[in-house]
Amino acid sequence: RLPLEPRQGPELYRYQFDLVLNTMGLRNTHLLAEYLAIYPYARHMLLLLKRWARNSGVVDTSEGMLASYAITVMLIHYLVKCAVIPSVDVHRIEAEPNLLPQEPVYRPLDDDTASEVDMAKLGHLYCGFFEYFGQEFDYDKDVVCTTQQNLTKATLRWEATTVASRPPFYHFAIKDPYSAENIARNLNAQGASFVGAAHKAALDVVVKDLKDPKFLLHTLTTKPPKPYQGTRDLVPGLADSDSSQYKARHLLQKARSE
């Protein structure tokens, strides 16, 4: 996915999507979708959280921040912590793509077969997400993981180091369900600090406007508070990475200026 200007291309460019050309993406999508389906309103939460994350600057791969996929893994980790869904079964991770259904299962958001929504529980979980990643989660020690809830950086030997000048970084650790990679590996110390501060700022909004849920949701999804971030440059060496979007982004900007 390249950050192309929608007005300078086909109508398709107006929609954000990922084009995956490997089997890992298929397995991830199927596995995480199955676990999100356990709680009927997990996807509703995810949509709200992704909208907050994009508008707050937490999700923006073109600026060295998280990908929206990271928010999905963070939500599943959080729901497991809250005992809403079970931990991801490690045996499911071993399933090969040819064992997956040929066509994805369509699950409408307004599924009539879902149980009646408990708005109090849903609201509590949504607000608790910001409390968990804004206050309880230890960014220096803990790892966001879908299979083990008490995993630490020390166990994976992912301790952050001040001497690292290029990815992978481990200032914020999110373990990929299918590999030993850190999903937040491009996030440097400044970016990780911003992510934590953004969750704290969102929590402040929750505490302030808790008596007005509609206004709270409107604020968090349209104009959420953004912590001061200062000037962020590309991490040295990141723009030279063949697997990143940074090189394409800056080459496009250079071409336009010429």
PDB file of C-alpha atoms in Angstrom:
ATOM      1  CA  ARG A   1       0.000   0.000   0.000  1.00  0.00           C
ATOM      2  CA  LEU A   2       1.541   3.275  -1.107  1.00  0.00           C
ATOM      3  CA  PRO A   3       0.415   6.638   0.324  1.00  0.00           C
ATOM      4  CA  LEU A   4      -0.718   7.933  -3.067  1.00  0.00           C
ATOM      5  CA  GLU A   5      -2.750  11.096  -3.442  1.00  0.00           C
ATOM      6  CA  PRO A   6      -6.391   9.935  -4.008  1.00  0.00           C
ATOM      7  CA  ARG A   7      -7.175  12.885  -6.259  1.00  0.00           C
ATOM      8  CA  GLN A   8      -4.382  11.929  -8.656  1.00  0.00           C
ATOM      9  CA  GLY A   9      -5.456   8.350  -9.323  1.00  0.00           C
ATOM     10  CA  PRO A  10      -8.376   6.020  -9.926  1.00  0.00           C
ATOM     11  CA  GLU A  11     -11.382   6.008  -7.620  1.00  0.00           C
ATOM     12  CA  LEU A  12      -9.989   2.856  -5.999  1.00  0.00           C
ATOM     13  CA  TYR A  13      -7.260   4.982  -4.360  1.00  0.00           C
ATOM     14  CA  ARG A  14      -9.896   6.636  -2.182  1.00  0.00           C
ATOM     15  CA  TYR A  15     -10.261   3.461  -0.134  1.00  0.00           C
ATOM     16  CA  GLN A  16      -7.673   2.255   2.350  1.00  0.00           C
ATOM     17  CA  PHE A  17      -6.785  -1.392   1.945  1.00  0.00           C
ATOM     18  CA  ASP A  18      -3.866  -3.814   2.083  1.00  0.00           C
ATOM     19  CA  LEU A  19      -2.993  -6.098  -0.817  1.00  0.00           C
ATOM     20  CA  VAL A  20      -1.431  -9.221   0.657  1.00  0.00           C
ATOM     21  CA  LEU A  21       0.638 -11.533  -1.539  1.00  0.00           C
ATOM     22  CA  ASN A  22       1.742 -14.057   1.067  1.00  0.00           C
ATOM     23  CA  THR A  23       0.133 -16.882   2.997  1.00  0.00           C
ATOM     24  CA  MET A  24       0.943 -15.321   6.373  1.00  0.00           C
ATOM     25  CA  GLY A  25      -1.614 -12.579   5.800  1.00  0.00           C
ATOM     26  CA  LEU A  26      -4.297 -15.138   4.982  1.00  0.00           C
ATOM     27  CA  ARG A  27      -3.627 -17.114   8.128  1.00  0.00           C
ATOM     28  CA  ASN A  28      -3.483 -14.021  10.328  1.00  0.00           C
ATOM     29  CA  THR A  29      -6.736 -12.650   8.950  1.00  0.00           C
ATOM     30  CA  HIS A  30      -8.589 -15.927   9.404  1.00  0.00           C
ATOM     31  CA  LEU A  31      -7.214 -16.638  12.879  1.00  0.00           C
ATOM     32  CA  LEU A  32      -7.845 -13.187  14.330  1.00  0.00           C
ATOM     33  CA  ALA A  33     -11.285 -12.972  12.730  1.00  0.00           C
ATOM     34  CA  GLU A  34     -12.255 -16.240  14.405  1.00  0.00           C
ATOM     35  CA  TYR A  35     -11.280 -14.924  17.828  1.00  0.00           C
ATOM     36  CA  LEU A  36     -12.909 -11.546  17.328  1.00  0.00           C
ATOM     37  CA  ALA A  37     -16.129 -13.388  16.435  1.00  0.00           C
ATOM     38  CA  ILE A  38     -16.255 -14.964  19.901  1.00  0.00           C
ATOM     39  CA  TYR A  39     -17.392 -11.639  21.367  1.00  0.00           C
ATOM     40  CA  PRO A  40     -20.110 -10.357  18.990  1.00  0.00           C
ATOM     41  CA  TYR A  41     -19.205  -6.704  19.478  1.00  0.00           C
ATOM     42  CA  ALA A  42     -15.424  -6.982  19.346  1.00  0.00           C
ATOM     43  CA  ARG A  43     -15.399  -5.792  15.731  1.00  0.00           C
ATOM     44  CA  HIS A  44     -17.500  -2.772  16.643  1.00  0.00           C
ATOM     45  CA  MET A  45     -14.910  -1.906  19.280  1.00  0.00           C
ATOM     46  CA  LEU A  46     -12.110  -2.481  16.790  1.00  0.00           C
ATOM     47  CA  LEU A  47     -13.620  -0.088  14.253  1.00  0.00           C
ATOM     48  CA  LEU A  48     -13.943   2.628  16.898  1.00  0.00           C
ATOM     49  CA  LEU A  49     -10.411   2.035  18.165  1.00  0.00           C
ATOM     50  CA  LYS A  50      -8.908   2.102  14.670  1.00  0.00           C
ATOM     51  CA  ARG A  51     -10.670   5.356  13.913  1.00  0.00           C
ATOM     52  CA  TRP A  52      -9.349   6.853  17.136  1.00  0.00           C
ATOM     53  CA  ALA A  53      -5.865   5.515  16.402  1.00  0.00           C
ATOM     54  CA  ARG A  54      -5.750   7.045  12.916  1.00  0.00           C
ATOM     55  CA  ASN A  55      -7.068  10.438  14.018  1.00  0.00           C
ATOM     56  CA  SER A  56      -4.771  10.576  17.037  1.00  0.00           C
ATOM     57  CA  GLY A  57      -1.670   9.696  15.005  1.00  0.00           C
ATOM     58  CA  VAL A  58      -1.077   6.344  16.713  1.00  0.00           C
ATOM     59  CA  VAL A  59      -1.709   4.533  13.427  1.00  0.00           C
ATOM     60  CA  ASP A  60       0.301   6.050  10.585  1.00  0.00           C
ATOM     61  CA  THR A  61       2.934   3.808   9.031  1.00  0.00           C
ATOM     62  CA  SER A  62       4.053   6.581   6.685  1.00  0.00           C
ATOM     63  CA  GLU A  63       5.269   8.525   9.738  1.00  0.00           C
ATOM     64  CA  GLY A  64       6.905   5.637  11.551  1.00  0.00           C
ATOM     65  CA  MET A  65       3.950   4.833  13.777  1.00  0.00           C
ATOM     66  CA  LEU A  66       1.874   1.661  14.139  1.00  0.00           C
ATOM     67  CA  ALA A  67      -0.083  -0.179  11.470  1.00  0.00           C
ATOM     68  CA  SER A  68      -3.776  -0.801  12.033  1.00  0.00           C
ATOM     69  CA  TYR A  69      -2.976  -4.511  12.338  1.00  0.00           C
ATOM     70  CA  ALA A  70      -1.227  -3.719  15.616  1.00  0.00           C
ATOM     71  CA  ILE A  71      -4.480  -2.338  17.045  1.00  0.00           C
ATOM     72  CA  THR A  72      -6.212  -5.631  16.208  1.00  0.00           C
ATOM     73  CA  VAL A  73      -3.600  -7.648  18.100  1.00  0.00           C
ATOM     74  CA  MET A  74      -3.689  -5.177  20.997  1.00  0.00           C
ATOM     75  CA  LEU A  75      -7.480  -5.512  21.265  1.00  0.00           C
ATOM     76  CA  ILE A  76      -7.381  -9.331  21.270  1.00  0.00           C
ATOM     77  CA  HIS A  77      -4.659  -9.256  23.933  1.00  0.00           C
ATOM     78  CA  TYR A  78      -6.789  -6.876  26.005  1.00  0.00           C
ATOM     79  CA  LEU A  79      -9.999  -8.934  25.624  1.00  0.00           C
ATOM     80  CA  VAL A  80      -8.111 -12.034  26.746  1.00  0.00           C
ATOM     81  CA  LYS A  81      -6.845 -10.103  29.772  1.00  0.00           C
ATOM     82  CA  CYS A  82     -10.459  -9.202  30.586  1.00  0.00           C
ATOM     83  CA  ALA A  83     -11.531 -12.866  30.233  1.00  0.00           C
ATOM     84  CA  VAL A  84     -13.928 -11.929  27.420  1.00  0.00           C
ATOM     85  CA  ILE A  85     -12.332 -14.336  24.930  1.00  0.00           C
ATOM     86  CA  PRO A  86      -9.846 -17.206  25.437  1.00  0.00           C
ATOM     87  CA  SER A  87      -6.185 -17.022  24.584  1.00  0.00           C
ATOM     88  CA  VAL A  88      -5.307 -17.886  21.019  1.00  0.00           C
ATOM     89  CA  ASP A  89      -4.686 -21.631  20.745  1.00  0.00           C
ATOM     90  CA  VAL A  90      -1.106 -22.255  19.692  1.00  0.00           C
ATOM     91  CA  HIS A  91      -2.224 -25.364  17.791  1.00  0.00           C
ATOM     92  CA  ARG A  92      -4.408 -23.189  15.566  1.00  0.00           C
ATOM     93  CA  ILE A  93      -1.323 -21.227  14.606  1.00  0.00           C
ATOM     94  CA  GLU A  94       0.180 -24.344  13.036  1.00  0.00           C
ATOM     95  CA  ALA A  95      -2.698 -24.671  10.527  1.00  0.00           C
ATOM     96  CA  GLU A  96      -1.579 -24.241   6.922  1.00  0.00           C
ATOM     97  CA  PRO A  97      -3.407 -22.012   4.409  1.00  0.00           C
ATOM     98  CA  ASN A  98      -4.772 -25.015   2.493  1.00  0.00           C
ATOM     99  CA  LEU A  99      -6.769 -25.946   5.583  1.00  0.00           C
ATOM    100  CA  LEU A 100      -8.551 -22.611   5.591  1.00  0.00           C
ATOM    101  CA  PRO A 101     -11.952 -22.137   3.908  1.00  0.00           C
ATOM    102  CA  GLN A 102     -11.807 -21.267   0.234  1.00  0.00           C
ATOM    103  CA  GLU A 103     -14.037 -18.244   0.773  1.00  0.00           C
ATOM    104  CA  PRO A 104     -14.031 -15.983   3.847  1.00  0.00           C
ATOM    105  CA  VAL A 105     -17.084 -16.217   6.069  1.00  0.00           C
ATOM    106  CA  TYR A 106     -19.211 -13.103   5.798  1.00  0.00           C
ATOM    107  CA  ARG A 107     -20.226 -11.768   9.189  1.00  0.00           C
ATOM    108  CA  PRO A 108     -22.356  -8.612   9.032  1.00  0.00           C
ATOM    109  CA  LEU A 109     -21.891  -6.147  11.864  1.00  0.00           C
ATOM    110  CA  ASP A 110     -25.653  -6.043  12.420  1.00  0.00           C
ATOM    111  CA  ASP A 111     -25.948  -9.788  12.879  1.00  0.00           C
ATOM    112  CA  ASP A 112     -29.501 -10.619  13.973  1.00  0.00           C
ATOM    113  CA  THR A 113     -28.352 -13.852  15.589  1.00  0.00           C
ATOM    114  CA  ALA A 114     -26.119 -12.046  18.076  1.00  0.00           C
ATOM    115  CA  SER A 115     -27.293 -11.762  21.652  1.00  0.00           C
ATOM    116  CA  GLU A 116     -28.709  -8.503  22.887  1.00  0.00           C
ATOM    117  CA  VAL A 117     -25.910  -6.062  23.434  1.00  0.00           C
ATOM    118  CA  ASP A 118     -24.923  -5.166  26.971  1.00  0.00           C
ATOM    119  CA  MET A 119     -24.120  -1.498  26.428  1.00  0.00           C
ATOM    120  CA  ALA A 120     -22.692  -1.099  29.912  1.00  0.00           C
ATOM    121  CA  LYS A 121     -20.236  -3.954  29.355  1.00  0.00           C
ATOM    122  CA  LEU A 122     -19.332  -2.752  25.871  1.00  0.00           C
ATOM    123  CA  GLY A 123     -18.723   0.790  27.098  1.00  0.00           C
ATOM    124  CA  HIS A 124     -16.690  -0.467  30.038  1.00  0.00           C
ATOM    125  CA  LEU A 125     -14.491  -2.563  27.753  1.00  0.00           C
ATOM    126  CA  TYR A 126     -13.991   0.285  25.295  1.00  0.00           C
ATOM    127  CA  CYS A 127     -12.963   2.761  27.991  1.00  0.00           C
ATOM    128  CA  GLY A 128     -10.910   0.122  29.760  1.00  0.00           C
ATOM    129  CA  PHE A 129      -8.762  -0.324  26.647  1.00  0.00           C
ATOM    130  CA  PHE A 130      -7.399   3.191  27.116  1.00  0.00           C
ATOM    131  CA  GLU A 131      -6.906   2.631  30.829  1.00  0.00           C
ATOM    132  CA  TYR A 132      -5.006  -0.594  30.220  1.00  0.00           C
ATOM    133  CA  PHE A 133      -2.599   0.788  27.611  1.00  0.00           C
ATOM    134  CA  GLY A 134      -2.512   4.222  29.236  1.00  0.00           C
ATOM    135  CA  GLN A 135      -1.767   3.200  32.817  1.00  0.00           C
ATOM    136  CA  GLU A 136      -1.478  -0.535  33.481  1.00  0.00           C
ATOM    137  CA  PHE A 137       0.633  -1.829  30.604  1.00  0.00           C
ATOM    138  CA  ASP A 138       4.363  -1.610  31.326  1.00  0.00           C
ATOM    139  CA  TYR A 139       5.950  -0.537  28.048  1.00  0.00           C
ATOM    140  CA  ASP A 140       9.429  -1.196  29.431  1.00  0.00           C
ATOM    141  CA  LYS A 141       8.817  -4.828  30.376  1.00  0.00           C
ATOM    142  CA  ASP A 142       5.567  -6.247  28.990  1.00  0.00           C
ATOM    143  CA  VAL A 143       4.785  -7.786  25.601  1.00  0.00           C
ATOM    144  CA  VAL A 144       1.410  -7.639  23.844  1.00  0.00           C
ATOM    145  CA  CYS A 145       0.754 -11.292  23.037  1.00  0.00           C
ATOM    146  CA  THR A 146      -2.333 -13.288  22.030  1.00  0.00           C
ATOM    147  CA  THR A 147      -1.150 -16.661  23.342  1.00  0.00           C
ATOM    148  CA  GLN A 148       0.599 -15.811  26.631  1.00  0.00           C
ATOM    149  CA  GLN A 149      -0.658 -13.023  28.843  1.00  0.00           C
ATOM    150  CA  ASN A 150       2.393 -12.629  31.081  1.00  0.00           C
ATOM    151  CA  LEU A 151       5.071 -12.614  28.411  1.00  0.00           C
ATOM    152  CA  THR A 152       7.953 -10.211  29.019  1.00  0.00           C
ATOM    153  CA  LYS A 153      10.645  -8.674  26.855  1.00  0.00           C
ATOM    154  CA  ALA A 154      13.284 -10.432  28.914  1.00  0.00           C
ATOM    155  CA  THR A 155      11.820 -13.824  27.994  1.00  0.00           C
ATOM    156  CA  LEU A 156      12.094 -13.023  24.286  1.00  0.00           C
ATOM    157  CA  ARG A 157      15.352 -11.107  24.719  1.00  0.00           C
ATOM    158  CA  TRP A 158      13.619  -8.028  23.384  1.00  0.00           C
ATOM    159  CA  GLU A 159      15.019  -5.552  25.879  1.00  0.00           C
ATOM    160  CA  ALA A 160      15.153  -2.078  24.335  1.00  0.00           C
ATOM    161  CA  THR A 161      18.624  -0.648  23.922  1.00  0.00           C
ATOM    162  CA  THR A 162      19.604   2.996  23.658  1.00  0.00           C
ATOM    163  CA  VAL A 163      22.391   2.212  21.208  1.00  0.00           C
ATOM    164  CA  ALA A 164      20.080   0.855  18.488  1.00  0.00           C
ATOM    165  CA  SER A 165      19.915   3.291  15.590  1.00  0.00           C
ATOM    166  CA  ARG A 166      17.710   1.351  13.200  1.00  0.00           C
ATOM    167  CA  PRO A 167      14.907  -1.240  13.357  1.00  0.00           C
ATOM    168  CA  PRO A 168      14.019  -3.603  14.786  1.00  0.00           C
ATOM    169  CA  PHE A 169      13.225  -1.627  17.938  1.00  0.00           C
ATOM    170  CA  TYR A 170      11.629  -3.070  21.063  1.00  0.00           C
ATOM    171  CA  HIS A 171      10.473   0.041  22.907  1.00  0.00           C
ATOM    172  CA  PHE A 172       6.896  -1.183  22.387  1.00  0.00           C
ATOM    173  CA  ALA A 173       6.623  -4.960  22.009  1.00  0.00           C
ATOM    174  CA  ILE A 174       3.727  -6.580  20.132  1.00  0.00           C
ATOM    175  CA  LYS A 175       4.397 -10.210  19.266  1.00  0.00           C
ATOM    176  CA  ASP A 176       3.008 -11.391  15.942  1.00  0.00           C
ATOM    177  CA  PRO A 177       0.733 -14.437  16.441  1.00  0.00           C
ATOM    178  CA  TYR A 178       2.536 -16.444  13.758  1.00  0.00           C
ATOM    179  CA  SER A 179       6.151 -15.491  14.269  1.00  0.00           C
ATOM    180  CA  ALA A 180       8.718 -14.173  16.724  1.00  0.00           C
ATOM    181  CA  GLU A 181       8.669 -10.730  15.121  1.00  0.00           C
ATOM    182  CA  ASN A 182       7.736  -7.500  16.846  1.00  0.00           C
ATOM    183  CA  ILE A 183       4.837  -5.842  15.019  1.00  0.00           C
ATOM    184  CA  ALA A 184       5.922  -2.500  16.503  1.00  0.00           C
ATOM    185  CA  ARG A 185       9.553  -2.963  15.446  1.00  0.00           C
ATOM    186  CA  ASN A 186       9.648   0.320  13.481  1.00  0.00           C
ATOM    187  CA  LEU A 187       8.532   2.346  16.501  1.00  0.00           C
ATOM    188  CA  ASN A 188      11.490   4.175  18.044  1.00  0.00           C
ATOM    189  CA  ALA A 189      11.604   5.457  21.628  1.00  0.00           C
ATOM    190  CA  GLN A 190       9.884   8.728  20.738  1.00  0.00           C
ATOM    191  CA  GLY A 191       7.132   6.910  18.884  1.00  0.00           C
ATOM    192  CA  ALA A 192       6.557   4.447  21.728  1.00  0.00           C
ATOM    193  CA  SER A 193       6.309   7.319  24.191  1.00  0.00           C
ATOM    194  CA  PHE A 194       3.758   8.981  21.915  1.00  0.00           C
ATOM    195  CA  VAL A 195       1.625   5.821  21.799  1.00  0.00           C
ATOM    196  CA  GLY A 196       1.504   5.588  25.581  1.00  0.00           C
ATOM    197  CA  ALA A 197       0.772   9.294  25.945  1.00  0.00           C
ATOM    198  CA  ALA A 198      -2.026   9.094  23.363  1.00  0.00           C
ATOM    199  CA  HIS A 199      -3.755   6.358  25.358  1.00  0.00           C
ATOM    200  CA  LYS A 200      -3.413   8.425  28.532  1.00  0.00           C
ATOM    201  CA  ALA A 201      -4.858  11.459  26.775  1.00  0.00           C
ATOM    202  CA  ALA A 202      -7.798   9.359  25.568  1.00  0.00           C
ATOM    203  CA  LEU A 203      -8.315   8.086  29.110  1.00  0.00           C
ATOM    204  CA  ASP A 204      -8.492  11.691  30.337  1.00  0.00           C
ATOM    205  CA  VAL A 205     -11.298  12.301  27.837  1.00  0.00           C
ATOM    206  CA  VAL A 206     -13.096   9.214  29.127  1.00  0.00           C
ATOM    207  CA  VAL A 207     -12.871  10.377  32.737  1.00  0.00           C
ATOM    208  CA  LYS A 208     -13.971  13.892  31.848  1.00  0.00           C
ATOM    209  CA  ASP A 209     -16.910  13.034  29.580  1.00  0.00           C
ATOM    210  CA  LEU A 210     -18.024   9.707  31.041  1.00  0.00           C
ATOM    211  CA  LYS A 211     -21.516  11.062  31.754  1.00  0.00           C
ATOM    212  CA  ASP A 212     -22.007  11.920  28.084  1.00  0.00           C
ATOM    213  CA  PRO A 213     -21.121   8.749  26.103  1.00  0.00           C
ATOM    214  CA  LYS A 214     -22.170  10.141  22.726  1.00  0.00           C
ATOM    215  CA  PHE A 215     -19.970  13.209  23.096  1.00  0.00           C
ATOM    216  CA  LEU A 216     -17.146  10.994  24.373  1.00  0.00           C
ATOM    217  CA  LEU A 217     -17.277   8.757  21.302  1.00  0.00           C
ATOM    218  CA  HIS A 218     -17.535  11.760  18.990  1.00  0.00           C
ATOM    219  CA  THR A 219     -14.447  13.327  20.540  1.00  0.00           C
ATOM    220  CA  LEU A 220     -12.346  10.169  20.488  1.00  0.00           C
ATOM    221  CA  THR A 221     -13.235   9.200  16.912  1.00  0.00           C
ATOM    222  CA  THR A 222     -13.165  12.627  15.238  1.00  0.00           C
ATOM    223  CA  LYS A 223     -10.893  14.994  17.170  1.00  0.00           C
ATOM    224  CA  PRO A 224      -8.987  13.021  19.802  1.00  0.00           C
ATOM    225  CA  PRO A 225      -6.272  14.757  21.804  1.00  0.00           C
ATOM    226  CA  LYS A 226      -2.784  14.408  20.367  1.00  0.00           C
ATOM    227  CA  PRO A 227       0.230  14.513  22.694  1.00  0.00           C
ATOM    228  CA  TYR A 228       3.047  16.817  21.668  1.00  0.00           C
ATOM    229  CA  GLN A 229       5.375  14.861  19.468  1.00  0.00           C
ATOM    230  CA  GLY A 230       7.867  17.412  18.207  1.00  0.00           C
ATOM    231  CA  THR A 231       9.612  16.972  14.877  1.00  0.00           C
ATOM    232  CA  ARG A 232       9.976  13.355  13.897  1.00  0.00           C
ATOM    233  CA  ASP A 233      12.412  12.371  11.173  1.00  0.00           C
ATOM    234  CA  LEU A 234      12.778   9.028   9.528  1.00  0.00           C
ATOM    235  CA  VAL A 235      14.809   6.621  11.597  1.00  0.00           C
ATOM    236  CA  PRO A 236      18.321   6.278  10.151  1.00  0.00           C
ATOM    237  CA  GLY A 237      18.394   3.269   7.888  1.00  0.00           C
ATOM    238  CA  LEU A 238      14.605   2.858   7.789  1.00  0.00           C
ATOM    239  CA  ALA A 239      14.206   4.638   4.494  1.00  0.00           C
ATOM    240  CA  ASP A 240      16.654   2.186   2.950  1.00  0.00           C
ATOM    241  CA  SER A 241      14.636  -0.833   4.019  1.00  0.00           C
ATOM    242  CA  ASP A 242      13.226  -2.800   1.088  1.00  0.00           C
ATOM    243  CA  SER A 243      10.223  -3.861   3.161  1.00  0.00           C
ATOM    244  CA  SER A 244       9.106  -0.422   4.341  1.00  0.00           C
ATOM    245  CA  GLN A 245       6.787   2.169   2.864  1.00  0.00           C
ATOM    246  CA  TYR A 246       9.082   5.037   3.729  1.00  0.00           C
ATOM    247  CA  LYS A 247      11.261   4.883   0.681  1.00  0.00           C
ATOM    248  CA  ALA A 248       8.252   4.935  -1.649  1.00  0.00           C
ATOM    249  CA  ARG A 249       6.668   7.811   0.231  1.00  0.00           C
ATOM    250  CA  HIS A 250       9.705  10.057   0.059  1.00  0.00           C
ATOM    251  CA  LEU A 251      10.479   9.169  -3.519  1.00  0.00           C
ATOM    252  CA  LEU A 252       6.936  10.171  -4.448  1.00  0.00           C
ATOM    253  CA  GLN A 253       7.296  13.481  -2.629  1.00  0.00           C
ATOM    254  CA  LYS A 254      10.602  14.126  -4.357  1.00  0.00           C
ATOM    255  CA  ALA A 255       9.109  13.350  -7.774  1.00  0.00           C
ATOM    256  CA  ARG A 256       6.226  15.745  -7.185  1.00  0.00           C
ATOM    257  CA  SER A 257       8.538  18.560  -6.125  1.00  0.00           C
ATOM    258  CA  GLU A 258      10.578  18.143  -9.301  1.00  0.00           C
TER     259      GLU A 258
END
